[in-house]
Short mmCIF file of C-alpha atoms in Angstrom, two decimals:
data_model
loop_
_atom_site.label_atom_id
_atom_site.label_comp_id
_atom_site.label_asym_id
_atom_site.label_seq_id
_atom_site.Cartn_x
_atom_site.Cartn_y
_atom_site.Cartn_z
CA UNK A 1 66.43 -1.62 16.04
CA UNK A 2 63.64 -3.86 14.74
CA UNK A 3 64.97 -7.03 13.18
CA UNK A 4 62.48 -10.03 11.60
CA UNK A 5 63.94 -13.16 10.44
CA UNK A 6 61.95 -16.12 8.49
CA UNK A 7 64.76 -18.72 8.57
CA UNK A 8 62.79 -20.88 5.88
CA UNK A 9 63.15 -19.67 2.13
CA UNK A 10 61.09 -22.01 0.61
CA UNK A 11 58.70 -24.54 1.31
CA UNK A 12 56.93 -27.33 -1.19
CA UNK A 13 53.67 -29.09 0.08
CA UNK A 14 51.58 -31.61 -1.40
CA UNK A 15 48.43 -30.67 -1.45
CA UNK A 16 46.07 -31.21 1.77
CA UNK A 17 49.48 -30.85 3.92
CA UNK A 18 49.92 -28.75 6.57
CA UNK A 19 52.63 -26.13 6.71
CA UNK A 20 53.77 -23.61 9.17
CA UNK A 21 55.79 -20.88 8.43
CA UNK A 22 58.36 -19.48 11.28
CA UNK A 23 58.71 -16.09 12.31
CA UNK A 24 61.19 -14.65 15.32
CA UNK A 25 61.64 -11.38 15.77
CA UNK A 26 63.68 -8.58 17.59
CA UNK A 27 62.39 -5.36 18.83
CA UNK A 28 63.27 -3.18 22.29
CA UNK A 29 59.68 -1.72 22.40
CA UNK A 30 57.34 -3.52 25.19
CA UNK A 31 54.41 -2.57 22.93
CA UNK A 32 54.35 -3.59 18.90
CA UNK A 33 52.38 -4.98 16.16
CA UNK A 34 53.20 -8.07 14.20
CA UNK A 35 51.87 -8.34 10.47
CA UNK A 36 51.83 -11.31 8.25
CA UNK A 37 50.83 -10.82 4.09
CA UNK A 38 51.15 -13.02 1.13
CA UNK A 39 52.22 -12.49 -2.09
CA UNK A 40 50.50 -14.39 -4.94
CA UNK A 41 52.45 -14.74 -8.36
CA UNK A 42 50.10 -11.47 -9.08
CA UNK A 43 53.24 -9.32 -6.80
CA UNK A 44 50.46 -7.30 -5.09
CA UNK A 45 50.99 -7.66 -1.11
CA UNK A 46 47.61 -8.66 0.57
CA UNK A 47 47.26 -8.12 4.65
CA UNK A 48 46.20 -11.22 6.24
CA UNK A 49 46.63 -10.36 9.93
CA UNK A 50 47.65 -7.86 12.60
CA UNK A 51 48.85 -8.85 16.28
CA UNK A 52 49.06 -6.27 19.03
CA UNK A 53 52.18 -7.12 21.44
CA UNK A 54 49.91 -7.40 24.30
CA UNK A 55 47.73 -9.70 23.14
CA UNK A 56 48.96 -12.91 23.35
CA UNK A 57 45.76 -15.41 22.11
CA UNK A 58 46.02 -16.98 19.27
CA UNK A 59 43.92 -16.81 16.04
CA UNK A 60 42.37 -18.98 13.61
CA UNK A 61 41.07 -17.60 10.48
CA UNK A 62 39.32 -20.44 8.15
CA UNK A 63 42.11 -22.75 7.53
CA UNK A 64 44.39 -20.20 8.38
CA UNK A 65 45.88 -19.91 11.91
CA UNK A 66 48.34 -17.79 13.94
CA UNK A 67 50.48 -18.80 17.54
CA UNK A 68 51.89 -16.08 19.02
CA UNK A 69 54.70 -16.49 21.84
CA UNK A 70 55.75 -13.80 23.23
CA UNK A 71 58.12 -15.40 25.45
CA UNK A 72 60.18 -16.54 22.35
CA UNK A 73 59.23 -13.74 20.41
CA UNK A 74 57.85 -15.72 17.53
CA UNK A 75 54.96 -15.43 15.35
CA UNK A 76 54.43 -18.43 13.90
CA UNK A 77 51.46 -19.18 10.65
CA UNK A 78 49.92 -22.13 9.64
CA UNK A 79 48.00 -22.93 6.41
CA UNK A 80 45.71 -26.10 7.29
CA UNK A 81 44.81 -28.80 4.63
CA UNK A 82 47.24 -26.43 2.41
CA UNK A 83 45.67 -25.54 -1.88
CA UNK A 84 47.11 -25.23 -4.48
CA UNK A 85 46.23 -21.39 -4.32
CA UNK A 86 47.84 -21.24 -1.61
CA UNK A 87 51.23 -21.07 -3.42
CA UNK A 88 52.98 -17.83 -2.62
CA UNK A 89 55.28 -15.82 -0.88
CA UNK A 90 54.45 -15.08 2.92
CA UNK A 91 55.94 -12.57 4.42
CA UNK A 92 56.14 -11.33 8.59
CA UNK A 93 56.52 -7.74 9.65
CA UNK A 94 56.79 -6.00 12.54
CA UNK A 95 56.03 -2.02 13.33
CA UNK A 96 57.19 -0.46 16.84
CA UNK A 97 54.14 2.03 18.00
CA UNK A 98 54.39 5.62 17.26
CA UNK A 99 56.28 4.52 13.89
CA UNK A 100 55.24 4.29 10.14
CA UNK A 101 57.91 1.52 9.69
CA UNK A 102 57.16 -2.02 8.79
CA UNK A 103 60.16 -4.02 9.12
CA UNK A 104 60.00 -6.72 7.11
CA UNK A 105 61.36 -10.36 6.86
CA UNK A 106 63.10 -11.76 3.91
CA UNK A 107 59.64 -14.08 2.99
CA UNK A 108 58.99 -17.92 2.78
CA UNK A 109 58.38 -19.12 -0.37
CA UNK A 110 55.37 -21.88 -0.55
CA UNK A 111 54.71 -23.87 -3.18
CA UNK A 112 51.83 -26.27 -2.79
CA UNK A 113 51.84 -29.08 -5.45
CA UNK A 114 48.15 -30.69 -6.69
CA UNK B 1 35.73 0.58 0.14
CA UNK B 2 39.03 1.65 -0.26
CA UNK B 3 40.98 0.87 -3.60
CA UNK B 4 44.50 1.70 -4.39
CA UNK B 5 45.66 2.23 -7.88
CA UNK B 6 49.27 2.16 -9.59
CA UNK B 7 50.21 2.53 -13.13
CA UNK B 8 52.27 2.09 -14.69
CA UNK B 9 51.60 -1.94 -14.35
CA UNK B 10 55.71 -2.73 -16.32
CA UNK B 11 58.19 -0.20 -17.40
CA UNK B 12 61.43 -0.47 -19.02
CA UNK B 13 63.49 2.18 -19.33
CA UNK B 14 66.99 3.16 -20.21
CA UNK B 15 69.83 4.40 -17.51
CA UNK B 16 69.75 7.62 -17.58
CA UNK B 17 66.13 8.06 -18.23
CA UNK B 18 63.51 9.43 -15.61
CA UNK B 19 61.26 8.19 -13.77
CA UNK B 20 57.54 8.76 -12.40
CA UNK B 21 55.04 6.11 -11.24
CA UNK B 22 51.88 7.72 -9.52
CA UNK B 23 49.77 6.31 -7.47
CA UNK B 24 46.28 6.84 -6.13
CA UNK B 25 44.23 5.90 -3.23
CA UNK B 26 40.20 6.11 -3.54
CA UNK B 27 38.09 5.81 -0.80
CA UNK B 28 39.21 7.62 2.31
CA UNK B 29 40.68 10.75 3.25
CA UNK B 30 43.98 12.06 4.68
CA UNK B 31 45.89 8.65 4.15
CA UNK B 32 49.45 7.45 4.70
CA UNK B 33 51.26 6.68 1.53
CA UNK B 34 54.14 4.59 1.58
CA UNK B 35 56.78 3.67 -1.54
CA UNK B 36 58.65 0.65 -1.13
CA UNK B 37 60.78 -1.03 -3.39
CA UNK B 38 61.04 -4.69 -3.60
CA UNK B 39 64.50 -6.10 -5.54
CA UNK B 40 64.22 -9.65 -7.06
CA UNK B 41 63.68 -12.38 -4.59
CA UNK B 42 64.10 -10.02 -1.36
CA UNK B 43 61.86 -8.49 1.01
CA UNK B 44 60.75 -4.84 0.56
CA UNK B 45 62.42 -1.91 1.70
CA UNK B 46 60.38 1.56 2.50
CA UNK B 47 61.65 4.37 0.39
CA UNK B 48 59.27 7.15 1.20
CA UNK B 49 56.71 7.63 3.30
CA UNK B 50 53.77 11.04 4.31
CA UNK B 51 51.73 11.78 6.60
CA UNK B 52 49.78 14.53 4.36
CA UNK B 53 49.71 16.56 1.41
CA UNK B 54 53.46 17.99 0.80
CA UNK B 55 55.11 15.83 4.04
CA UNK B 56 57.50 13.44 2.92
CA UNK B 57 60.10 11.22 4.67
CA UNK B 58 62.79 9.47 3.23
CA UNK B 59 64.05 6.41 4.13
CA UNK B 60 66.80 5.88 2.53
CA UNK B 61 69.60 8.47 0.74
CA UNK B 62 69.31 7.55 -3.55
CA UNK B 63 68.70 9.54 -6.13
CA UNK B 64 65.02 8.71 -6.44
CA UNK B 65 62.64 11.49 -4.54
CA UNK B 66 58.66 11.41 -3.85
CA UNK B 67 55.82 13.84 -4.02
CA UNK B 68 52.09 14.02 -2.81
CA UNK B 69 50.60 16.84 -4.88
CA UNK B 70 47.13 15.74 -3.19
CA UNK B 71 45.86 14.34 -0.36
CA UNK B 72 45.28 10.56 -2.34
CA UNK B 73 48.33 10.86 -4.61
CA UNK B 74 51.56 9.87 -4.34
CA UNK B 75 53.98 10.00 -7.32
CA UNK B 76 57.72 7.95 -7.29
CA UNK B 77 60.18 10.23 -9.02
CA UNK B 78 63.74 10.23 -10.37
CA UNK B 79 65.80 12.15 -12.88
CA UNK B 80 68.20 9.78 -14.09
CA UNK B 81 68.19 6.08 -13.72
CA UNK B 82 70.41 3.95 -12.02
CA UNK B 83 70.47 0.10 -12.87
CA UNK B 84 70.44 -0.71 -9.69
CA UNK B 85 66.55 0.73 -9.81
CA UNK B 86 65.48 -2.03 -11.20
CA UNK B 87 63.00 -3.82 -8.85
CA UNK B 88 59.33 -3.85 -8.17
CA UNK B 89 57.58 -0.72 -6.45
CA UNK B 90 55.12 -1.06 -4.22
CA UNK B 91 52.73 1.83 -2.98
CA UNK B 92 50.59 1.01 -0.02
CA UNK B 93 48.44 3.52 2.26
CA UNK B 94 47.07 3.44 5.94
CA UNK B 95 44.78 5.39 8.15
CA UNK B 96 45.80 8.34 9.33
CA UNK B 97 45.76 7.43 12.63
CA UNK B 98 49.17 5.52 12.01
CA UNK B 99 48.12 2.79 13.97
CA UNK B 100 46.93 0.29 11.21
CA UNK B 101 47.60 -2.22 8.64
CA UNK B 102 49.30 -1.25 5.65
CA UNK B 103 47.27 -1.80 2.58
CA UNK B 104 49.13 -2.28 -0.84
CA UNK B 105 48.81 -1.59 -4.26
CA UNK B 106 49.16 -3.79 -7.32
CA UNK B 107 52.84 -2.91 -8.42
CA UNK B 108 55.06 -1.31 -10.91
CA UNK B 109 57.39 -3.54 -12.21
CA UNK B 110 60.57 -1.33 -13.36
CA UNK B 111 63.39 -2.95 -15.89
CA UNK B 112 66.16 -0.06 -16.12
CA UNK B 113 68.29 -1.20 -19.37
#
């Protein structure tokens, strides 16, 4: 069974802060991919990443960056020099291969005061 | 590019009423189409999911059922309302392949009353 957990509900930052948002995860499978998409205020889901199990370097994507550790099987995201439009709910999800499932964690909340 | 369209946007209906939200996905061909169904301030579960054009799988036992009349639509169906329905529905799609990123759609926001 595929289980994702994001321990921290919510999270306020002043703006220009960093934040990182935690994700652990539980899966049997050797192979995987690990998925992380926001949630503006707007409720539409928007994909910000994919991971492949077996490829463990990390990725930065404009202020946007992602640590992967397999070892602790956590896939960790951090917003640099955080914005106001920032603000939203991030969620992490994980899909085993040969599966249509995302399994998906209960979301951070981030709220990023001007 | 691919776009993926839901309407309706809000709905409030009655219990007891039924149900059907459609969405549509432009731009490719032979798509997954998911349903999933987010309640307030929780993650999102998957309801439904196909592979192609009268292949659905169901997630999870409830009295709402799904339908892909074509190969880009997928329609969200029930025949009587449950308050517990209540909760925002998200369609998404992915390559047929199976092996990519989910994609969603804007959102139906359902009130059942």
């Amino acid at each position: 069974a595929q289980k994702v957990t994001q321990a921290q509900t919510e999270i306020s930052v002043v703006e220009k802060e960093d934040v990182t948002l935690d994700c652990v995860y539980e899966t049997r499978d050797t192979t995987y991919y690990l998925f992380w998409y926001k949630q503006p205020p707007s409720g539409e889901l928007v994909f910000l990443i994919r991971r492949n199990s077996f490829d463990e370097q990390n990725e930065i994507s404009g202020r946007y960056s992602w640590n992967f550790q397999k070892s602790t099987s956590s896939f960790n995201f951090t917003i640099t020099a955080s914005q106001v439009v920032d603000s939203a709910v991030y969620f992490c999800a994980l899909r085993p291969p040969n599966d249509y499932k995302l399994s998906f964690g209960a979301g951070t909340t981030v709220t990023v005061r001007a | 590019s691919q776009t993926i369209h839901q309407w309706p946007a809000t709905l409030v209906q009655p219990v007891g009423s039924p149900l059907s939200l459609e969405c549509t996905v432009e731009g490719t061909s032979n798509p997954n189409l998911y349903w999933y169904r987010q309640a307030a301030g929780r993650g999102l579960q998957l309801l439904f999911y196909s592979v192609g054009i009268g292949q659905i799988s169901s997630e999870v036992p409830q009295n709402l059922s799904a339908s892909r009349p074509q190969d880009r639509q997928f329609i969200l169906s029930s025949k009587k309302l449950l308050l517990s329905d209540s909760g925002f529905y998200l369609c998404a799609w992915s390559e047929g392949t199976g092996a990519d990123e989910q994609f969603f759609g804007p959102g139906t926001r359902l009130t059942v009353l």
